[in-house]
mmCIF file of C-alpha atoms and ligand atoms in Angstrom:
data_model
loop_
_atom_site.group_PDB
_atom_site.id
_atom_site.type_symbol
_atom_site.label_atom_id
_atom_site.label_comp_id
_atom_site.label_asym_id
_atom_site.label_seq_id
_atom_site.Cartn_x
_atom_site.Cartn_y
_atom_site.Cartn_z
ATOM 1 C CA MET Z 269 44.375 88.056 -1.814
ATOM 2 C CA ARG Z 270 45.951 91.211 -3.010
ATOM 3 C CA LEU Z 271 47.661 90.200 -6.211
ATOM 4 C CA ASP Z 272 47.219 93.290 -8.368
ATOM 5 C CA THR Z 273 50.949 93.814 -8.915
ATOM 6 C CA LEU Z 274 50.926 90.625 -10.969
ATOM 7 C CA ALA Z 275 49.712 91.621 -14.438
ATOM 8 C CA GLY Z 276 46.982 89.673 -16.215
ATOM 9 C CA ASN Z 277 46.400 86.060 -15.158
ATOM 10 C CA ALA Z 278 42.965 86.816 -13.699
ATOM 11 C CA PRO Z 279 41.788 83.157 -13.376
ATOM 12 C CA LEU Z 280 44.926 82.219 -11.465
ATOM 13 C CA LYS Z 281 44.516 85.178 -9.110
ATOM 14 C CA GLU Z 282 40.895 84.257 -8.453
ATOM 15 C CA GLN Z 283 41.880 80.660 -7.800
ATOM 16 C CA LEU Z 284 44.507 81.709 -5.245
ATOM 17 C CA SER Z 285 42.216 84.217 -3.550
ATOM 18 C CA ALA Z 286 39.461 81.628 -3.184
ATOM 19 C CA GLN Z 287 41.958 79.123 -1.851
ATOM 20 C CA GLU Z 288 43.381 81.553 0.681
ATOM 21 C CA LYS Z 289 39.908 82.406 1.966
ATOM 22 C CA GLY Z 290 38.886 78.752 2.042
ATOM 23 C CA ARG Z 291 41.284 76.032 3.125
ATOM 24 C CA GLY Z 292 44.287 78.368 3.120
ATOM 25 C CA LEU Z 293 47.364 78.491 0.916
ATOM 26 C CA SER Z 294 49.085 75.264 0.038
ATOM 27 C CA HIS Z 295 52.542 74.399 1.414
ATOM 28 C CA ALA Z 296 54.079 73.786 -2.018
ATOM 29 C CA TYR Z 297 53.531 75.449 -5.377
ATOM 30 C CA LEU Z 298 55.110 74.801 -8.724
ATOM 31 C CA ILE Z 299 55.054 78.173 -10.484
ATOM 32 C CA SER Z 300 55.690 77.763 -14.191
ATOM 33 C CA GLY Z 301 55.702 80.016 -17.218
ATOM 34 C CA PRO Z 302 58.083 81.401 -19.829
ATOM 35 C CA SER Z 303 60.823 83.851 -18.911
ATOM 36 C CA GLY Z 304 59.280 87.240 -18.159
ATOM 37 C CA SER Z 305 55.825 85.877 -17.359
ATOM 38 C CA GLY Z 306 55.836 86.945 -13.688
ATOM 39 C CA LYS Z 307 57.106 83.909 -11.766
ATOM 40 C CA ARG Z 308 59.241 85.989 -9.411
ATOM 41 C CA THR Z 309 56.501 88.546 -8.892
ATOM 42 C CA LEU Z 310 54.024 85.828 -7.970
ATOM 43 C CA ALA Z 311 56.573 84.131 -5.681
ATOM 44 C CA ARG Z 312 57.139 87.437 -3.901
ATOM 45 C CA LEU Z 313 53.409 88.020 -3.455
ATOM 46 C CA LEU Z 314 52.804 84.488 -2.190
ATOM 47 C CA SER Z 315 55.713 84.585 0.234
ATOM 48 C CA ALA Z 316 54.580 87.990 1.520
ATOM 49 C CA ALA Z 317 51.044 86.636 1.999
ATOM 50 C CA MET Z 318 52.483 83.717 3.963
ATOM 51 C CA VAL Z 319 54.447 85.892 6.393
ATOM 52 C CA CYS Z 320 51.997 88.846 6.453
ATOM 53 C CA ILE Z 321 50.912 89.515 10.030
ATOM 54 C CA ASN Z 322 47.829 91.554 9.182
ATOM 55 C CA SER Z 323 44.462 89.884 9.284
ATOM 56 C CA THR Z 324 43.145 92.005 6.421
ATOM 57 C CA GLU Z 325 43.620 91.114 2.809
ATOM 58 C CA LYS Z 326 47.058 89.572 2.296
ATOM 59 C CA PRO Z 327 49.722 90.545 1.456
ATOM 60 C CA CYS Z 328 48.825 93.874 3.091
ATOM 61 C CA GLY Z 329 52.089 95.460 1.905
ATOM 62 C CA ASP Z 330 52.171 97.452 5.097
ATOM 63 C CA CYS Z 331 53.206 95.207 7.986
ATOM 64 C CA PRO Z 332 56.866 94.593 8.864
ATOM 65 C CA GLY Z 333 56.627 91.111 7.321
ATOM 66 C CA CYS Z 334 55.386 92.393 3.948
ATOM 67 C CA LYS Z 335 57.837 95.290 3.908
ATOM 68 C CA LYS Z 336 60.759 92.966 4.502
ATOM 69 C CA VAL Z 337 59.663 90.583 1.750
ATOM 70 C CA PHE Z 338 59.214 93.403 -0.771
ATOM 71 C CA GLY Z 339 62.559 94.837 0.333
ATOM 72 C CA GLY Z 340 64.159 91.409 -0.181
ATOM 73 C CA ILE Z 341 65.366 91.160 3.430
ATOM 74 C CA HIS Z 342 62.926 88.847 5.226
ATOM 75 C CA PRO Z 343 64.959 86.300 7.212
ATOM 76 C CA ASP Z 344 62.244 83.644 6.848
ATOM 77 C CA VAL Z 345 61.992 83.904 3.072
ATOM 78 C CA ILE Z 346 64.939 81.980 1.692
ATOM 79 C CA GLN Z 347 66.016 82.172 -1.933
ATOM 80 C CA VAL Z 348 67.781 79.178 -3.446
ATOM 81 C CA GLY Z 349 69.493 79.431 -6.845
ATOM 82 C CA GLU Z 350 68.654 83.093 -7.331
ATOM 83 C CA ASP Z 351 72.072 83.653 -8.923
ATOM 84 C CA GLY Z 352 70.903 81.630 -11.940
ATOM 85 C CA LYS Z 353 73.413 78.816 -11.299
ATOM 86 C CA ASP Z 354 72.280 75.195 -11.064
ATOM 87 C CA ILE Z 355 70.944 74.166 -7.661
ATOM 88 C CA THR Z 356 73.228 71.503 -6.216
ATOM 89 C CA VAL Z 357 72.355 68.583 -3.966
ATOM 90 C CA GLY Z 358 74.347 70.388 -1.267
ATOM 91 C CA GLN Z 359 72.050 73.416 -1.493
ATOM 92 C CA ALA Z 360 68.943 71.230 -1.360
ATOM 93 C CA ARG Z 361 70.304 69.440 1.730
ATOM 94 C CA GLN Z 362 71.211 72.729 3.330
ATOM 95 C CA ALA Z 363 67.644 73.943 2.822
ATOM 96 C CA ARG Z 364 66.479 70.721 4.441
ATOM 97 C CA SER Z 365 68.503 71.192 7.606
ATOM 98 C CA ASP Z 366 67.645 74.897 7.705
ATOM 99 C CA ALA Z 367 63.942 74.084 7.492
ATOM 100 C CA TYR Z 368 64.089 72.408 10.881
ATOM 101 C CA VAL Z 369 65.254 75.611 12.519
ATOM 102 C CA ARG Z 370 62.066 77.415 13.524
ATOM 103 C CA PRO Z 371 61.159 80.722 11.812
ATOM 104 C CA ASN Z 372 62.963 83.832 13.103
ATOM 105 C CA GLU Z 373 60.040 86.207 13.023
ATOM 106 C CA GLY Z 374 56.793 84.857 11.743
ATOM 107 C CA LYS Z 375 54.898 81.622 11.833
ATOM 108 C CA ARG Z 376 56.215 80.370 8.511
ATOM 109 C CA LYS Z 377 59.378 79.868 6.554
ATOM 110 C CA VAL Z 378 59.243 80.089 2.778
ATOM 111 C CA TYR Z 379 61.802 78.568 0.419
ATOM 112 C CA ILE Z 380 61.922 79.842 -3.147
ATOM 113 C CA PHE Z 381 63.754 77.571 -5.599
ATOM 114 C CA HIS Z 382 64.651 79.494 -8.749
ATOM 115 C CA ASN Z 383 65.204 77.666 -12.051
ATOM 116 C CA ALA Z 384 64.022 74.430 -10.490
ATOM 117 C CA GLN Z 385 64.416 72.725 -13.879
ATOM 118 C CA ASN Z 386 68.185 73.005 -13.469
ATOM 119 C CA MET Z 387 68.297 70.666 -10.478
ATOM 120 C CA ASN Z 388 69.884 67.306 -11.207
ATOM 121 C CA PRO Z 389 68.122 64.112 -9.972
ATOM 122 C CA PRO Z 390 70.080 63.858 -6.657
ATOM 123 C CA ALA Z 391 69.222 67.486 -5.854
ATOM 124 C CA GLN Z 392 65.591 66.849 -6.787
ATOM 125 C CA ASN Z 393 65.496 63.797 -4.546
ATOM 126 C CA ALA Z 394 66.832 65.804 -1.620
ATOM 127 C CA LEU Z 395 64.153 68.403 -2.314
ATOM 128 C CA LEU Z 396 61.511 65.671 -2.539
ATOM 129 C CA LYS Z 397 62.348 64.503 0.994
ATOM 130 C CA LEU Z 398 61.936 68.057 2.184
ATOM 131 C CA LEU Z 399 58.550 68.381 0.462
ATOM 132 C CA GLU Z 400 57.412 65.093 1.979
ATOM 133 C CA GLU Z 401 58.772 65.400 5.485
ATOM 134 C CA GLY Z 402 59.418 69.096 6.064
ATOM 135 C CA PRO Z 403 57.896 70.810 9.104
ATOM 136 C CA ALA Z 404 54.346 72.149 8.774
ATOM 137 C CA TYR Z 405 55.468 75.780 8.973
ATOM 138 C CA ALA Z 406 57.708 75.430 5.896
ATOM 139 C CA ALA Z 407 56.393 76.353 2.442
ATOM 140 C CA PHE Z 408 58.032 75.834 -0.933
ATOM 141 C CA LEU Z 409 57.768 77.760 -4.161
ATOM 142 C CA LEU Z 410 59.424 76.098 -7.141
ATOM 143 C CA LEU Z 411 59.932 78.371 -10.135
ATOM 144 C CA THR Z 412 60.479 76.836 -13.540
ATOM 145 C CA GLU Z 413 60.208 77.476 -17.254
ATOM 146 C CA ASN Z 414 59.894 73.780 -17.886
ATOM 147 C CA PRO Z 415 57.858 71.822 -15.323
ATOM 148 C CA GLY Z 416 58.202 68.671 -17.439
ATOM 149 C CA SER Z 417 61.881 68.406 -16.518
ATOM 150 C CA LEU Z 418 61.077 67.872 -12.839
ATOM 151 C CA LEU Z 419 60.537 64.419 -11.352
ATOM 152 C CA THR Z 420 56.884 63.342 -11.403
ATOM 153 C CA THR Z 421 57.125 62.725 -7.668
ATOM 154 C CA ILE Z 422 58.032 66.382 -7.103
ATOM 155 C CA ARG Z 423 55.295 67.660 -9.388
ATOM 156 C CA SER Z 424 52.685 65.506 -7.681
ATOM 157 C CA ARG Z 425 53.513 67.090 -4.322
ATOM 158 C CA CYS Z 426 53.116 70.657 -5.548
ATOM 159 C CA GLU Z 427 50.084 72.567 -6.620
ATOM 160 C CA ALA Z 428 50.607 73.828 -10.169
ATOM 161 C CA LEU Z 429 50.321 77.532 -10.968
ATOM 162 C CA SER Z 430 50.899 78.242 -14.662
ATOM 163 C CA LEU Z 431 51.422 81.821 -15.702
ATOM 164 C CA VAL Z 432 50.304 82.854 -19.159
ATOM 165 C CA PRO Z 433 51.324 85.829 -21.311
ATOM 166 C CA VAL Z 434 49.243 88.954 -20.730
ATOM 167 C CA SER Z 435 47.291 90.889 -23.372
ATOM 168 C CA PRO Z 436 48.867 94.015 -24.945
ATOM 169 C CA ALA Z 437 46.335 96.166 -23.037
ATOM 170 C CA GLU Z 438 47.222 94.531 -19.719
ATOM 171 C CA ALA Z 439 50.921 94.929 -20.476
ATOM 172 C CA GLU Z 440 50.463 98.602 -21.292
ATOM 173 C CA TYR Z 441 48.447 99.231 -18.140
ATOM 174 C CA GLU Z 442 51.144 97.663 -15.995
ATOM 175 C CA LEU Z 443 53.928 99.533 -17.794
ATOM 176 C CA ALA Z 444 52.105 102.834 -17.232
ATOM 177 C CA ARG Z 445 52.026 102.025 -13.548
ATOM 178 C CA ARG Z 446 55.716 101.207 -13.366
ATOM 179 C CA PHE Z 447 57.120 103.743 -15.790
ATOM 180 C CA PRO Z 448 54.872 106.809 -15.560
ATOM 181 C CA GLN Z 449 57.810 109.061 -16.393
ATOM 182 C CA LEU Z 450 58.484 107.463 -19.791
ATOM 183 C CA PRO Z 451 56.697 108.597 -22.952
ATOM 184 C CA ARG Z 452 53.491 106.738 -23.714
ATOM 185 C CA GLU Z 453 54.802 105.704 -27.148
ATOM 186 C CA ALA Z 454 57.802 103.960 -25.572
ATOM 187 C CA ARG Z 455 55.521 101.966 -23.275
ATOM 188 C CA HIS Z 456 53.137 101.179 -26.098
ATOM 189 C CA ALA Z 457 55.949 99.889 -28.327
ATOM 190 C CA ALA Z 458 57.466 97.801 -25.521
ATOM 191 C CA ALA Z 459 54.049 96.320 -24.684
ATOM 192 C CA ARG Z 460 53.599 95.257 -28.326
ATOM 193 C CA ARG Z 461 57.106 93.842 -28.647
ATOM 194 C CA CYS Z 462 57.109 91.701 -25.483
ATOM 195 C CA GLY Z 463 54.473 89.259 -26.726
ATOM 196 C CA GLY Z 464 52.703 89.291 -23.369
ATOM 197 C CA LEU Z 465 55.883 88.546 -21.407
ATOM 198 C CA LEU Z 466 55.880 91.632 -19.295
ATOM 199 C CA GLY Z 467 59.278 90.967 -17.714
ATOM 200 C CA GLN Z 468 60.879 91.478 -21.119
ATOM 201 C CA ALA Z 469 59.177 94.844 -21.579
ATOM 202 C CA VAL Z 470 60.182 95.883 -18.058
ATOM 203 C CA ALA Z 471 63.820 94.955 -18.730
ATOM 204 C CA GLU Z 472 63.695 96.930 -21.975
ATOM 205 C CA LEU Z 473 62.195 100.037 -20.367
ATOM 206 C CA GLU Z 474 64.454 99.875 -17.325
ATOM 207 C CA GLY Z 475 67.316 100.391 -19.757
ATOM 208 C CA GLN Z 476 65.671 103.619 -20.948
ATOM 209 C CA GLU Z 477 64.852 105.247 -17.664
ATOM 210 C CA ASP Z 478 67.077 107.259 -15.427
ATOM 211 C CA PRO Z 479 65.123 107.494 -12.179
ATOM 212 C CA GLY Z 480 67.854 109.497 -10.411
ATOM 213 C CA PRO Z 481 67.269 110.285 -6.768
ATOM 214 C CA SER Z 482 63.743 111.659 -7.302
ATOM 215 C CA GLN Z 483 61.896 108.333 -7.254
ATOM 216 C CA GLU Z 484 63.419 107.271 -3.955
ATOM 217 C CA GLU Z 485 62.835 110.693 -2.369
ATOM 218 C CA ALA Z 486 59.194 110.931 -3.450
ATOM 219 C CA ARG Z 487 58.620 107.784 -1.465
ATOM 220 C CA ARG Z 488 60.489 109.391 1.447
ATOM 221 C CA LEU Z 489 58.222 112.437 1.283
ATOM 222 C CA LEU Z 490 55.142 110.255 1.745
ATOM 223 C CA GLU Z 491 56.787 108.442 4.636
ATOM 224 C CA LEU Z 492 57.559 111.780 6.280
ATOM 225 C CA LEU Z 493 53.978 112.923 5.885
ATOM 226 C CA ALA Z 494 52.746 109.742 7.532
ATOM 227 C CA GLY Z 495 55.443 109.921 10.233
ATOM 228 C CA LYS Z 496 54.613 113.525 11.195
ATOM 229 C CA SER Z 497 58.060 114.310 12.638
ATOM 230 C CA ARG Z 498 58.949 117.973 12.153
ATOM 231 C CA LEU Z 499 62.606 117.327 12.793
ATOM 232 C CA ASP Z 500 62.865 114.513 10.210
ATOM 233 C CA THR Z 501 61.009 116.692 7.719
ATOM 234 C CA ALA Z 502 63.347 119.625 8.301
ATOM 235 C CA VAL Z 503 66.488 117.482 7.957
ATOM 236 C CA TRP Z 504 65.150 115.979 4.753
ATOM 237 C CA CYS Z 505 64.131 119.323 3.219
ATOM 238 C CA VAL Z 506 67.587 120.749 3.942
ATOM 239 C CA SER Z 507 69.185 117.715 2.270
ATOM 240 C CA LEU Z 508 67.320 118.558 -0.943
ATOM 241 C CA GLU Z 509 69.008 121.926 -1.240
ATOM 242 C CA LYS Z 510 72.050 120.389 -2.918
ATOM 243 C CA TRP Z 511 69.839 119.151 -5.762
ATOM 244 C CA THR Z 512 69.332 120.809 -9.125
ATOM 245 C CA ARG Z 513 65.985 122.440 -9.857
ATOM 246 C CA ASP Z 514 65.323 119.815 -12.472
ATOM 247 C CA GLN Z 515 65.732 117.061 -9.868
ATOM 248 C CA VAL Z 516 63.441 118.815 -7.386
ATOM 249 C CA GLU Z 517 60.883 119.263 -10.137
ATOM 250 C CA LYS Z 518 60.989 115.545 -10.884
ATOM 251 C CA LEU Z 519 60.636 114.788 -7.181
ATOM 252 C CA LEU Z 520 57.541 117.007 -6.987
ATOM 253 C CA GLU Z 521 56.074 115.365 -10.065
ATOM 254 C CA ARG Z 522 56.550 111.866 -8.685
ATOM 255 C CA SER Z 523 55.276 112.900 -5.235
ATOM 256 C CA LEU Z 524 52.096 114.284 -6.764
ATOM 257 C CA ALA Z 525 51.447 110.981 -8.546
ATOM 258 C CA LEU Z 526 51.974 109.055 -5.287
ATOM 259 C CA LEU Z 527 49.710 111.425 -3.324
ATOM 260 C CA ARG Z 528 47.002 110.851 -5.915
ATOM 261 C CA ASP Z 529 47.570 107.117 -5.505
ATOM 262 C CA ALA Z 530 47.117 107.477 -1.733
ATOM 263 C CA LEU Z 531 43.832 109.311 -2.318
ATOM 264 C CA ALA Z 532 42.715 106.632 -4.779
ATOM 265 C CA LEU Z 533 43.575 103.949 -2.246
ATOM 266 C CA GLN Z 534 41.482 105.714 0.389
ATOM 267 C CA ARG Z 535 38.498 105.696 -1.942
ATOM 268 C CA GLY Z 536 39.018 102.048 -2.776
ATOM 269 C CA ALA Z 537 39.926 102.896 -6.380
ATOM 270 C CA SER Z 538 42.836 101.162 -8.099
ATOM 271 C CA ILE Z 539 46.312 102.614 -7.777
ATOM 272 C CA MET Z 540 47.704 103.848 -11.073
ATOM 273 C CA THR Z 541 51.377 104.584 -10.669
ATOM 274 C CA ALA Z 542 53.004 103.246 -7.474
ATOM 275 C CA SER Z 543 55.595 100.512 -7.965
ATOM 276 C CA PRO Z 544 55.800 97.639 -5.451
ATOM 277 C CA GLN Z 545 58.673 99.510 -3.770
ATOM 278 C CA GLU Z 546 56.564 102.626 -3.428
ATOM 279 C CA LEU Z 547 53.383 100.890 -2.336
ATOM 280 C CA PRO Z 548 54.142 100.709 1.428
ATOM 281 C CA ALA Z 549 54.741 104.493 1.539
ATOM 282 C CA VAL Z 550 51.503 105.113 -0.384
ATOM 283 C CA GLN Z 551 49.622 102.872 2.014
ATOM 284 C CA ALA Z 552 51.085 104.692 5.029
ATOM 285 C CA ALA Z 553 50.064 108.042 3.532
ATOM 286 C CA ALA Z 554 46.562 106.737 2.813
ATOM 287 C CA ALA Z 555 46.048 106.537 6.583
ATOM 288 C CA LEU Z 556 46.145 110.345 6.719
ATOM 289 C CA SER Z 557 42.911 112.317 6.349
ATOM 290 C CA ALA Z 558 41.664 113.054 2.826
ATOM 291 C CA LYS Z 559 41.817 116.749 3.690
ATOM 292 C CA ARG Z 560 45.498 116.511 4.559
ATOM 293 C CA LEU Z 561 46.297 114.558 1.398
ATOM 294 C CA LEU Z 562 44.397 117.019 -0.774
ATOM 295 C CA SER Z 563 46.139 119.977 0.800
ATOM 296 C CA MET Z 564 49.544 118.301 0.304
ATOM 297 C CA ALA Z 565 48.706 117.517 -3.321
ATOM 298 C CA GLY Z 566 47.714 121.187 -3.737
ATOM 299 C CA LEU Z 567 50.998 122.318 -2.185
ATOM 300 C CA VAL Z 568 53.111 120.030 -4.355
ATOM 301 C CA GLU Z 569 51.245 121.130 -7.458
ATOM 302 C CA LYS Z 570 51.788 124.790 -6.587
ATOM 303 C CA LEU Z 571 55.512 124.230 -6.016
ATOM 304 C CA ARG Z 572 55.766 122.474 -9.351
ATOM 305 C CA LYS Z 573 54.338 125.549 -11.020
ATOM 306 C CA ASP Z 574 56.727 127.752 -9.038
ATOM 307 C CA ALA Z 575 59.602 125.587 -10.268
ATOM 308 C CA ALA Z 576 58.444 126.089 -13.836
ATOM 309 C CA PHE Z 577 58.443 129.866 -13.164
ATOM 310 C CA ASN Z 578 62.085 129.772 -12.103
ATOM 311 C CA ALA Z 579 61.766 129.544 -8.319
ATOM 312 C CA ASN Z 580 65.154 128.434 -7.004
ATOM 313 C CA VAL Z 581 65.823 125.205 -5.122
ATOM 314 C CA GLY Z 582 66.109 126.985 -1.766
ATOM 315 C CA GLN Z 583 62.679 128.574 -2.213
ATOM 316 C CA LEU Z 584 61.145 125.264 -3.260
ATOM 317 C CA CYS Z 585 62.605 123.381 -0.295
ATOM 318 C CA GLY Z 586 61.549 126.151 2.086
ATOM 319 C CA GLY Z 587 58.022 126.120 0.674
ATOM 320 C CA LEU Z 588 57.861 122.360 1.007
ATOM 321 C CA MET Z 589 59.032 122.387 4.627
ATOM 322 C CA ALA Z 590 56.624 125.182 5.611
ATOM 323 C CA GLY Z 591 53.739 123.450 3.832
ATOM 324 C CA ILE Z 592 54.347 120.056 5.399
ATOM 325 C CA ASN Z 593 54.713 121.480 8.889
ATOM 326 C CA ALA Z 594 51.614 123.643 8.516
ATOM 327 C CA GLY Z 595 49.386 120.548 8.318
HETATM 328 ZN ZN1 ZN Q 722 51.408 92.312 5.594
#
């Protein structure tokens, strides 16, 4: 399985990968660990693997199923209690009746129960019936900080996955991947402070960053390269002309990092900077030839230098459009 966006927890990842290759993923998991330990990340990866339509390593991150899960819009991945409120018996019953409606798109339906420890006994009993009698295509991921507060009958029907805090080095590696634009010292300090609970460090650093439009548009640039439509490229380049030079410079910087990621991916090396949101675009770009990627990286690097030497936004956008269309 492809679980690298979950930091640390190597034994658990190996266990899941072996299971997926062998008898296949289980239909119910109890994912436990302290707040910030990666429960949601793991639930997202598992649900994507379950609806992934590619036969290669799952979740591929590239197929429509994976993209919808990572975008939070897959109709067959149902979140229960995501708002942090207690899960009521009504919600558990609703999940039960919904489970008997066949999947919309894929072969499976995945139900993610957040804060499962906050379910009262009637709600847990309704869930238990679903775990025992639900259709074979339905899978259940129960997320909890305190597995001991769930009924023994529920626990016995789920496979336990316990997340543990990551080492400072693992935390720093992951933070460098997610926040390449922040100073190294800030990431280092956050990695030390979080005590291995990466989610806490991420929340802290998210408060410090101002991604602006550049992050989103760098991803768009890679999609355009992979899509090869001259018209889309032209429309997009023109839309950048209303930006400030500083914003275009940031866009070029981020694009260069993602292009290098695409090259790394092609070589089978590990990706250093792409976030889960950026990964599909990087994967699409990795399907281009190495020559094309290298020439694009060269172009972006040149434009970055031009920007530093006071080229104006119009010149930068023009250079970008000409360079993309030349390939
Ligand atoms: Zn996939």
